[in-house]
Amino acid sequence: MRNTDRNHLVPGNPGAAQSESAGTAGAMAPSTHPSAPSRRSVLAGVAGLAGTGLAAGQLTTALAAVGPRQAAGRTRTAAASEAGHPDEPVVVHVRDVRSGDIEFFAGTSHVRLRDHALAARLARAAHPAARSAR
Amino acid sequence: MSSHREAPEIAKDPVADSTDLYAFVSPDRPDSVTLIANYVPLQAPAGGPNFYQFGDHVLYEIHIDNDGDARPDITYQFRFTTRLRDPATFLYNLGPILSLDSPNWNSRQFYSVRRVEASGRVTELGSGLPCPPCNVGPLSTPEYARLAREAVRRLDGGIKVFAGQRAEGFYVDLGSIFDLGNLRPFEQLHNQFGMHLFSGPAPGVNATNHVNVHSIAIQVPIADLVRRGARGVDDPRAVIGVWTTASRQRVRLWDADRGQDVDSGPFRQVSRLGNPLINEVIIALGDKDRWNTLPPADDKQFAHYYAQPGLAGLLPVLYPDVFPNLAALVKSGKPRADLEAILLTGIPKGIISGFQNNTGPVLADMLRLNTAIAPAAKPNIVGPLGGDLAGFPNGRRVFDDVVTVELRAVAGLTVPLVDPSFKPDGAASAVTDGLDPSSVSAPYLTRFPYLGVPYDGFHNPD
């Protein structure tokens, strides 16, 4: 048998690579994050972003940029090292624009933070009609 | 059903829907335990052109607790990947599939297995392991049994694995049970809501006959599962608690441009199964979806469902004058300590001679197996109720009649284990849905993976 660390990717099995770090941790330990959003709300958040003009790369950059700055105000369910490859799609869920409650999903990681300005910017980007009316 | 489509949300997600879990000391290799987790329920064998598969985006796990805290000490993880040889054809296969690398087989699935320990140690046990095809029919899969045997793989450390389609081995008369509990062998005793439709007993009908499931099976040396030094039936270290889970990533987005899902974020549990029929008939509808998301360690909050099971209250109503002692017990409000012991803690030693499968005080729904109890030479399908200590609820074998065992337990047959003054009703030792292993058309196998050859799509339904 061959022992590996948790971040080892399974050779010849690309499907397994996605589950490595956070998948194991998530399955072996009870959830520590606040109540999960409904699937509908996540999809709604994501759908909203489709019209924002923010590319996945930009969101990854945003994720990296806001991480350290917002450290005190966020609840994290994954270590920074689990953030995944920079080219992976990033899904953003603005849970509450008013409070700035935002979730980022990339690979098997999840970061939740509070950033009023970013939430407001994303919300404006997600509603092009409202944006053009301003 | 044991756990097929048992909760509202998971009923919409068949590839992540756990249906049955088995854990038993392997009869043909008694130094090992066989663990089988079934998924993808109620497969009509003629399910082409997209025959059934595991979910590529689902994390399948079989967990083992060996220190009584109802948290996993060892987890076996399974991940699947589908590969198409020719995306330009609509066909599953373009000719007979005679080998697992047959060029005629278009849509193949491979899997990886890893062992994860609570310490964080991860061992890759195998990758690129082939699943067999589904049993399509005599032209497509003419030597199916041989083909499926080739998908049984031996891994380092004396481990065997198999993942693929199998015949459904769980037998149950769903049509009668969910038609207001009208058990056919006793239907003349049912109150029939005043309709007087049934005047005599009738044999049970196996609603899960001639359908297939997808099985994840692993056979592991006992020493790999129990705490070091386990010795003898009375040793608590000989007992393991087992459950299976399926998890999905938190975000699932339909990418319409590519015509496929994009999954993202950490995995979260969407399905769970330990003891059979628990989320099916013990947990109430309003809690089923949440139960599926939790680990057994959190089960204390559900203990009232075991202590006062709704079915125990229904039996005396549905069958007037048949269960008077059960009716009195229900009316007394006494918690069912027998069911709590059987299903939530395991049975302590001193209750049944030569037997215990207790994991301590933590209330948790796990399939508990005393690995020091040898396989029975002549198994009894109702396990300890029939004097066979190697059957359910000591783990679960593929042929065990778990419906009858649980019906009889709920009907009061096991109350004297904790209250010798209670006299079970005569019906408590007779109640059944009227089925046995002969109700399953595909015979069980005598060797790994023990569940029968799946029904093929050409001859089924016949």
mmCIF file of N, CA and C in Angstrom, chain B residues 324-430:
data_model
loop_
_atom_site.group_PDB
_atom_site.id
_atom_site.type_symbol
_atom_site.label_atom_id
_atom_site.label_comp_id
_atom_site.label_asym_id
_atom_site.label_seq_id
_atom_site.Cartn_x
_atom_site.Cartn_y
_atom_site.Cartn_z
ATOM 1 N N PRO B 324 -53.079 -6.824 21.786
ATOM 2 C CA PRO B 324 -53.570 -6.132 23.004
ATOM 3 C C PRO B 324 -52.432 -5.748 23.964
ATOM 4 N N ASN B 325 -51.436 -6.601 24.100
ATOM 5 C CA ASN B 325 -50.354 -6.275 25.030
ATOM 6 C C ASN B 325 -49.496 -5.132 24.500
ATOM 7 N N LEU B 326 -49.307 -5.128 23.199
ATOM 8 C CA LEU B 326 -48.580 -4.002 22.588
ATOM 9 C C LEU B 326 -49.374 -2.715 22.773
ATOM 10 N N ALA B 327 -50.684 -2.808 22.591
ATOM 11 C CA ALA B 327 -51.526 -1.620 22.764
ATOM 12 C C ALA B 327 -51.396 -1.066 24.182
ATOM 13 N N ALA B 328 -51.368 -1.961 25.146
ATOM 14 C CA ALA B 328 -51.239 -1.509 26.541
ATOM 15 C C ALA B 328 -49.870 -0.878 26.777
ATOM 16 N N LEU B 329 -48.857 -1.474 26.167
ATOM 17 C CA LEU B 329 -47.506 -0.925 26.320
ATOM 18 C C LEU B 329 -47.427 0.475 25.723
ATOM 19 N N VAL B 330 -48.009 0.619 24.545
ATOM 20 C CA VAL B 330 -47.990 1.933 23.892
ATOM 21 C C VAL B 330 -48.732 2.944 24.755
ATOM 22 N N LYS B 331 -49.890 2.506 25.265
ATOM 23 C CA LYS B 331 -50.709 3.412 26.082
ATOM 24 C C LYS B 331 -49.978 3.837 27.347
ATOM 25 N N SER B 332 -49.138 2.951 27.874
ATOM 26 C CA SER B 332 -48.408 3.264 29.114
ATOM 27 C C SER B 332 -47.376 4.360 28.913
ATOM 28 N N GLY B 333 -46.955 4.541 27.645
ATOM 29 C CA GLY B 333 -45.957 5.563 27.365
ATOM 30 C C GLY B 333 -44.546 5.158 27.727
ATOM 31 N N LYS B 334 -44.349 3.917 28.131
ATOM 32 C CA LYS B 334 -43.007 3.456 28.477
ATOM 33 C C LYS B 334 -42.098 3.516 27.263
ATOM 34 N N PRO B 335 -40.934 4.115 27.409
ATOM 35 C CA PRO B 335 -40.018 4.135 26.266
ATOM 36 C C PRO B 335 -39.545 2.725 25.912
ATOM 37 N N ARG B 336 -39.347 2.496 24.644
ATOM 38 C CA ARG B 336 -38.937 1.179 24.167
ATOM 39 C C ARG B 336 -37.421 1.008 24.300
ATOM 40 N N ALA B 337 -37.002 0.665 25.505
ATOM 41 C CA ALA B 337 -35.572 0.479 25.762
ATOM 42 C C ALA B 337 -35.004 -0.663 24.931
ATOM 43 N N ASP B 338 -35.861 -1.621 24.575
ATOM 44 C CA ASP B 338 -35.363 -2.726 23.737
ATOM 45 C C ASP B 338 -34.942 -2.227 22.362
ATOM 46 N N LEU B 339 -35.753 -1.347 21.766
ATOM 47 C CA LEU B 339 -35.412 -0.831 20.437
ATOM 48 C C LEU B 339 -34.214 0.105 20.509
ATOM 49 N N GLU B 340 -34.152 0.882 21.589
ATOM 50 C CA GLU B 340 -32.986 1.749 21.764
ATOM 51 C C GLU B 340 -31.715 0.916 21.830
ATOM 52 N N ALA B 341 -31.778 -0.198 22.565
ATOM 53 C CA ALA B 341 -30.584 -1.043 22.693
ATOM 54 C C ALA B 341 -30.235 -1.684 21.353
ATOM 55 N N ILE B 342 -31.226 -2.226 20.689
ATOM 56 C CA ILE B 342 -30.957 -2.941 19.431
ATOM 57 C C ILE B 342 -30.419 -1.987 18.368
ATOM 58 N N LEU B 343 -31.016 -0.800 18.291
ATOM 59 C CA LEU B 343 -30.720 0.074 17.156
ATOM 60 C C LEU B 343 -29.783 1.233 17.473
ATOM 61 N N LEU B 344 -29.717 1.658 18.722
ATOM 62 C CA LEU B 344 -28.961 2.877 19.018
ATOM 63 C C LEU B 344 -27.684 2.665 19.837
ATOM 64 N N THR B 345 -27.603 1.585 20.595
ATOM 65 C CA THR B 345 -26.368 1.353 21.372
ATOM 66 C C THR B 345 -25.785 -0.026 21.127
ATOM 67 N N GLY B 346 -26.559 -0.916 20.570
ATOM 68 C CA GLY B 346 -26.163 -2.319 20.520
ATOM 69 C C GLY B 346 -26.566 -3.009 21.809
ATOM 70 N N ILE B 347 -26.666 -4.333 21.751
ATOM 71 C CA ILE B 347 -27.143 -5.116 22.896
ATOM 72 C C ILE B 347 -25.966 -5.434 23.809
ATOM 73 N N PRO B 348 -26.062 -5.026 25.081
ATOM 74 C CA PRO B 348 -24.947 -5.310 26.000
ATOM 75 C C PRO B 348 -24.844 -6.796 26.331
ATOM 76 N N LYS B 349 -23.712 -7.196 26.831
ATOM 77 C CA LYS B 349 -23.560 -8.609 27.198
ATOM 78 C C LYS B 349 -24.409 -8.908 28.429
ATOM 79 N N GLY B 350 -24.802 -10.170 28.550
ATOM 80 C CA GLY B 350 -25.640 -10.568 29.666
ATOM 81 C C GLY B 350 -27.111 -10.606 29.329
ATOM 82 N N ILE B 351 -27.482 -10.096 28.163
ATOM 83 C CA ILE B 351 -28.893 -10.094 27.748
ATOM 84 C C ILE B 351 -29.209 -11.356 26.943
ATOM 85 N N ILE B 352 -28.367 -11.639 25.971
ATOM 86 C CA ILE B 352 -28.511 -12.838 25.149
ATOM 87 C C ILE B 352 -27.237 -13.665 25.336
ATOM 88 N N SER B 353 -27.404 -14.912 25.693
ATOM 89 C CA SER B 353 -26.252 -15.755 26.004
ATOM 90 C C SER B 353 -25.274 -15.808 24.828
ATOM 91 N N GLY B 354 -24.008 -15.516 25.137
ATOM 92 C CA GLY B 354 -22.966 -15.617 24.113
ATOM 93 C C GLY B 354 -22.974 -14.502 23.100
ATOM 94 N N PHE B 355 -23.632 -13.395 23.430
ATOM 95 C CA PHE B 355 -23.773 -12.329 22.438
ATOM 96 C C PHE B 355 -23.682 -10.952 23.076
ATOM 97 N N GLN B 356 -23.064 -10.049 22.373
ATOM 98 C CA GLN B 356 -23.157 -8.613 22.650
ATOM 99 C C GLN B 356 -22.674 -7.891 21.394
ATOM 100 N N ASN B 357 -23.263 -6.765 21.133
ATOM 101 C CA ASN B 357 -22.727 -5.891 20.072
ATOM 102 C C ASN B 357 -22.875 -4.437 20.510
ATOM 103 N N ASN B 358 -22.589 -4.216 21.756
ATOM 104 C CA ASN B 358 -22.754 -2.905 22.365
ATOM 105 C C ASN B 358 -21.536 -2.022 22.072
ATOM 106 N N THR B 359 -21.812 -0.765 21.736
ATOM 107 C CA THR B 359 -20.707 0.166 21.481
ATOM 108 C C THR B 359 -20.626 1.263 22.535
ATOM 109 N N GLY B 360 -21.338 1.101 23.631
ATOM 110 C CA GLY B 360 -21.260 2.098 24.689
ATOM 111 C C GLY B 360 -22.496 2.970 24.729
ATOM 112 N N PRO B 361 -22.434 4.056 25.500
ATOM 113 C CA PRO B 361 -23.653 4.822 25.780
ATOM 114 C C PRO B 361 -24.085 5.797 24.687
ATOM 115 N N VAL B 362 -23.245 6.062 23.711
ATOM 116 C CA VAL B 362 -23.620 7.053 22.691
ATOM 117 C C VAL B 362 -24.765 6.501 21.837
ATOM 118 N N LEU B 363 -25.868 7.239 21.790
ATOM 119 C CA LEU B 363 -27.026 6.822 20.993
ATOM 120 C C LEU B 363 -26.761 7.158 19.531
ATOM 121 N N ALA B 364 -26.629 6.139 18.708
ATOM 122 C CA ALA B 364 -26.245 6.384 17.321
ATOM 123 C C ALA B 364 -26.764 5.260 16.439
ATOM 124 N N ASP B 365 -27.326 5.650 15.304
ATOM 125 C CA ASP B 365 -27.804 4.635 14.368
ATOM 126 C C ASP B 365 -26.632 4.120 13.531
ATOM 127 N N MET B 366 -26.118 2.977 13.936
ATOM 128 C CA MET B 366 -25.049 2.321 13.184
ATOM 129 C C MET B 366 -25.409 0.838 13.088
ATOM 130 N N LEU B 367 -24.950 0.217 12.024
ATOM 131 C CA LEU B 367 -25.073 -1.234 11.904
ATOM 132 C C LEU B 367 -23.919 -1.828 12.702
ATOM 133 N N ARG B 368 -24.239 -2.493 13.822
ATOM 134 C CA ARG B 368 -23.187 -2.948 14.736
ATOM 135 C C ARG B 368 -22.887 -4.427 14.506
ATOM 136 N N LEU B 369 -21.610 -4.700 14.358
ATOM 137 C CA LEU B 369 -21.191 -6.069 14.068
ATOM 138 C C LEU B 369 -20.147 -6.504 15.074
ATOM 139 N N ASN B 370 -20.439 -7.604 15.777
ATOM 140 C CA ASN B 370 -19.423 -8.225 16.619
ATOM 141 C C ASN B 370 -18.615 -9.159 15.724
ATOM 142 N N THR B 371 -17.408 -8.741 15.425
ATOM 143 C CA THR B 371 -16.588 -9.466 14.445
ATOM 144 C C THR B 371 -16.045 -10.782 14.992
ATOM 145 N N ALA B 372 -16.212 -11.013 16.314
ATOM 146 C CA ALA B 372 -15.712 -12.263 16.901
ATOM 147 C C ALA B 372 -16.733 -13.399 16.800
ATOM 148 N N ILE B 373 -17.923 -13.071 16.348
ATOM 149 C CA ILE B 373 -18.952 -14.113 16.172
ATOM 150 C C ILE B 373 -18.793 -14.716 14.782
ATOM 151 N N ALA B 374 -18.554 -15.999 14.759
ATOM 152 C CA ALA B 374 -18.259 -16.680 13.494
ATOM 153 C C ALA B 374 -19.513 -16.784 12.637
ATOM 154 N N PRO B 375 -19.339 -16.860 11.319
ATOM 155 C CA PRO B 375 -20.498 -17.063 10.448
ATOM 156 C C PRO B 375 -21.225 -18.347 10.828
ATOM 157 N N ALA B 376 -22.549 -18.321 10.671
ATOM 158 C CA ALA B 376 -23.354 -19.493 11.040
ATOM 159 C C ALA B 376 -23.241 -20.580 9.979
ATOM 160 N N ALA B 377 -23.127 -21.824 10.444
ATOM 161 C CA ALA B 377 -23.113 -22.940 9.493
ATOM 162 C C ALA B 377 -24.488 -23.090 8.849
ATOM 163 N N LYS B 378 -25.529 -22.871 9.655
ATOM 164 C CA LYS B 378 -26.894 -22.929 9.124
ATOM 165 C C LYS B 378 -27.594 -21.624 9.489
ATOM 166 N N PRO B 379 -27.448 -20.621 8.639
ATOM 167 C CA PRO B 379 -28.006 -19.304 8.984
ATOM 168 C C PRO B 379 -29.523 -19.326 9.119
ATOM 169 N N ASN B 380 -30.005 -18.486 10.014
ATOM 170 C CA ASN B 380 -31.444 -18.265 10.154
ATOM 171 C C ASN B 380 -31.721 -16.833 9.719
ATOM 172 N N ILE B 381 -32.685 -16.641 8.835
ATOM 173 C CA ILE B 381 -32.875 -15.322 8.230
ATOM 174 C C ILE B 381 -33.400 -14.282 9.205
ATOM 175 N N VAL B 382 -33.870 -14.700 10.373
ATOM 176 C CA VAL B 382 -34.263 -13.698 11.376
ATOM 177 C C VAL B 382 -33.204 -13.563 12.464
ATOM 178 N N GLY B 383 -31.995 -14.048 12.196
ATOM 179 C CA GLY B 383 -30.848 -13.800 13.064
ATOM 180 C C GLY B 383 -31.072 -14.256 14.490
ATOM 181 N N PRO B 384 -30.670 -13.417 15.457
ATOM 182 C CA PRO B 384 -30.800 -13.810 16.859
ATOM 183 C C PRO B 384 -32.230 -14.176 17.263
ATOM 184 N N LEU B 385 -33.249 -13.606 16.610
ATOM 185 C CA LEU B 385 -34.629 -13.996 16.932
ATOM 186 C C LEU B 385 -34.854 -15.464 16.621
ATOM 187 N N GLY B 386 -34.027 -16.014 15.721
ATOM 188 C CA GLY B 386 -34.123 -17.424 15.374
ATOM 189 C C GLY B 386 -32.942 -18.227 15.900
ATOM 190 N N GLY B 387 -32.210 -17.660 16.842
ATOM 191 C CA GLY B 387 -31.096 -18.376 17.460
ATOM 192 C C GLY B 387 -29.788 -18.298 16.686
ATOM 193 N N ASP B 388 -29.731 -17.451 15.661
ATOM 194 C CA ASP B 388 -28.517 -17.305 14.848
ATOM 195 C C ASP B 388 -27.876 -15.953 15.172
ATOM 196 N N LEU B 389 -26.789 -15.992 15.941
ATOM 197 C CA LEU B 389 -26.183 -14.757 16.438
ATOM 198 C C LEU B 389 -25.386 -14.013 15.370
ATOM 199 N N ALA B 390 -25.230 -14.622 14.196
ATOM 200 C CA ALA B 390 -24.413 -13.992 13.144
ATOM 201 C C ALA B 390 -25.249 -13.143 12.188
ATOM 202 N N GLY B 391 -26.549 -13.017 12.473
ATOM 203 C CA GLY B 391 -27.412 -12.256 11.561
ATOM 204 C C GLY B 391 -27.932 -10.974 12.185
ATOM 205 N N PHE B 392 -28.630 -10.185 11.370
ATOM 206 C CA PHE B 392 -29.150 -8.906 11.827
ATOM 207 C C PHE B 392 -29.971 -9.073 13.105
ATOM 208 N N PRO B 393 -29.765 -8.217 14.127
ATOM 209 C CA PRO B 393 -29.014 -6.957 14.134
ATOM 210 C C PRO B 393 -27.536 -7.086 14.502
ATOM 211 N N ASN B 394 -26.965 -8.284 14.419
ATOM 212 C CA ASN B 394 -25.505 -8.343 14.511
ATOM 213 C C ASN B 394 -24.972 -8.191 13.099
ATOM 214 N N GLY B 395 -24.717 -6.956 12.684
ATOM 215 C CA GLY B 395 -24.425 -6.694 11.286
ATOM 216 C C GLY B 395 -25.639 -7.040 10.454
ATOM 217 N N ARG B 396 -25.430 -7.308 9.212
ATOM 218 C CA ARG B 396 -26.542 -7.686 8.327
ATOM 219 C C ARG B 396 -25.978 -8.466 7.154
ATOM 220 N N ARG B 397 -26.535 -9.643 6.912
ATOM 221 C CA ARG B 397 -26.134 -10.440 5.749
ATOM 222 C C ARG B 397 -27.079 -10.152 4.589
ATOM 223 N N VAL B 398 -26.664 -10.525 3.385
ATOM 224 C CA VAL B 398 -27.467 -10.140 2.207
ATOM 225 C C VAL B 398 -28.841 -10.785 2.208
ATOM 226 N N PHE B 399 -28.968 -11.927 2.879
ATOM 227 C CA PHE B 399 -30.250 -12.654 2.818
ATOM 228 C C PHE B 399 -31.099 -12.460 4.069
ATOM 229 N N ASP B 400 -30.634 -11.696 5.036
ATOM 230 C CA ASP B 400 -31.397 -11.532 6.278
ATOM 231 C C ASP B 400 -32.758 -10.887 6.015
ATOM 232 N N ASP B 401 -33.755 -11.374 6.754
ATOM 233 C CA ASP B 401 -35.118 -10.855 6.600
ATOM 234 C C ASP B 401 -35.308 -9.697 7.582
ATOM 235 N N VAL B 402 -34.736 -8.566 7.216
ATOM 236 C CA VAL B 402 -34.745 -7.434 8.145
ATOM 237 C C VAL B 402 -36.143 -6.857 8.330
ATOM 238 N N VAL B 403 -37.000 -7.017 7.342
ATOM 239 C CA VAL B 403 -38.373 -6.506 7.491
ATOM 240 C C VAL B 403 -39.078 -7.257 8.611
ATOM 241 N N THR B 404 -38.987 -8.572 8.580
ATOM 242 C CA THR B 404 -39.649 -9.363 9.622
ATOM 243 C C THR B 404 -39.015 -9.121 10.990
ATOM 244 N N VAL B 405 -37.683 -9.059 11.042
ATOM 245 C CA VAL B 405 -37.014 -8.827 12.329
ATOM 246 C C VAL B 405 -37.507 -7.520 12.946
ATOM 247 N N GLU B 406 -37.543 -6.471 12.143
ATOM 248 C CA GLU B 406 -37.936 -5.174 12.709
ATOM 249 C C GLU B 406 -39.435 -5.115 12.995
ATOM 250 N N LEU B 407 -40.237 -5.747 12.139
ATOM 251 C CA LEU B 407 -41.679 -5.802 12.423
ATOM 252 C C LEU B 407 -41.940 -6.474 13.773
ATOM 253 N N ARG B 408 -41.258 -7.607 13.971
ATOM 254 C CA ARG B 408 -41.491 -8.351 15.216
ATOM 255 C C ARG B 408 -40.948 -7.598 16.430
ATOM 256 N N ALA B 409 -39.812 -6.955 16.244
ATOM 257 C CA ALA B 409 -39.254 -6.179 17.364
ATOM 258 C C ALA B 409 -40.206 -5.040 17.724
ATOM 259 N N VAL B 410 -40.656 -4.302 16.721
ATOM 260 C CA VAL B 410 -41.566 -3.189 16.987
ATOM 261 C C VAL B 410 -42.872 -3.704 17.591
ATOM 262 N N ALA B 411 -43.299 -4.893 17.166
ATOM 263 C CA ALA B 411 -44.545 -5.470 17.685
ATOM 264 C C ALA B 411 -44.414 -5.947 19.131
ATOM 265 N N GLY B 412 -43.198 -5.898 19.665
ATOM 266 C CA GLY B 412 -43.036 -6.190 21.086
ATOM 267 C C GLY B 412 -42.281 -7.454 21.413
ATOM 268 N N LEU B 413 -41.859 -8.194 20.403
ATOM 269 C CA LEU B 413 -41.203 -9.473 20.674
ATOM 270 C C LEU B 413 -39.926 -9.330 21.492
ATOM 271 N N THR B 414 -39.241 -8.190 21.337
ATOM 272 C CA THR B 414 -37.952 -8.017 22.014
ATOM 273 C C THR B 414 -38.058 -7.246 23.332
ATOM 274 N N VAL B 415 -39.268 -6.834 23.693
ATOM 275 C CA VAL B 415 -39.417 -6.096 24.962
ATOM 276 C C VAL B 415 -38.914 -6.907 26.163
ATOM 277 N N PRO B 416 -39.169 -8.222 26.220
ATOM 278 C CA PRO B 416 -38.690 -8.988 27.388
ATOM 279 C C PRO B 416 -37.170 -8.969 27.580
ATOM 280 N N LEU B 417 -36.425 -8.570 26.561
ATOM 281 C CA LEU B 417 -34.981 -8.437 26.748
ATOM 282 C C LEU B 417 -34.664 -7.427 27.846
ATOM 283 N N VAL B 418 -35.526 -6.426 27.975
ATOM 284 C CA VAL B 418 -35.289 -5.393 28.984
ATOM 285 C C VAL B 418 -36.361 -5.378 30.071
ATOM 286 N N ASP B 419 -37.486 -6.033 29.815
ATOM 287 C CA ASP B 419 -38.576 -6.073 30.789
ATOM 288 C C ASP B 419 -39.181 -7.476 30.797
ATOM 289 N N PRO B 420 -38.612 -8.369 31.619
ATOM 290 C CA PRO B 420 -39.079 -9.770 31.607
ATOM 291 C C PRO B 420 -40.540 -9.918 31.993
ATOM 292 N N SER B 421 -41.131 -8.898 32.605
ATOM 293 C CA SER B 421 -42.532 -9.022 33.010
ATOM 294 C C SER B 421 -43.484 -8.825 31.829
ATOM 295 N N PHE B 422 -42.985 -8.308 30.729
ATOM 296 C CA PHE B 422 -43.848 -8.063 29.573
ATOM 297 C C PHE B 422 -44.046 -9.350 28.789
ATOM 298 N N LYS B 423 -45.306 -9.639 28.473
ATOM 299 C CA LYS B 423 -45.613 -10.832 27.679
ATOM 300 C C LYS B 423 -46.012 -10.386 26.265
ATOM 301 N N PRO B 424 -45.166 -10.697 25.283
ATOM 302 C CA PRO B 424 -45.510 -10.286 23.912
ATOM 303 C C PRO B 424 -46.791 -10.971 23.443
ATOM 304 N N ASP B 425 -47.503 -10.285 22.579
ATOM 305 C CA ASP B 425 -48.665 -10.907 21.937
ATOM 306 C C ASP B 425 -48.202 -12.077 21.075
ATOM 307 N N GLY B 426 -49.078 -13.062 20.931
ATOM 308 C CA GLY B 426 -48.721 -14.201 20.081
ATOM 309 C C GLY B 426 -48.364 -13.768 18.666
ATOM 310 N N ALA B 427 -49.059 -12.742 18.183
ATOM 311 C CA ALA B 427 -48.828 -12.275 16.813
ATOM 312 C C ALA B 427 -47.439 -11.670 16.634
ATOM 313 N N ALA B 428 -46.837 -11.237 17.734
ATOM 314 C CA ALA B 428 -45.532 -10.567 17.618
ATOM 315 C C ALA B 428 -44.456 -11.514 17.095
ATOM 316 N N SER B 429 -44.616 -12.804 17.361
ATOM 317 C CA SER B 429 -43.630 -13.752 16.859
ATOM 318 C C SER B 429 -44.041 -14.340 15.512
ATOM 319 N N ALA B 430 -45.159 -13.888 14.976
ATOM 320 C CA ALA B 430 -45.628 -14.417 13.689
ATOM 321 C C ALA B 430 -45.699 -13.353 12.606
#
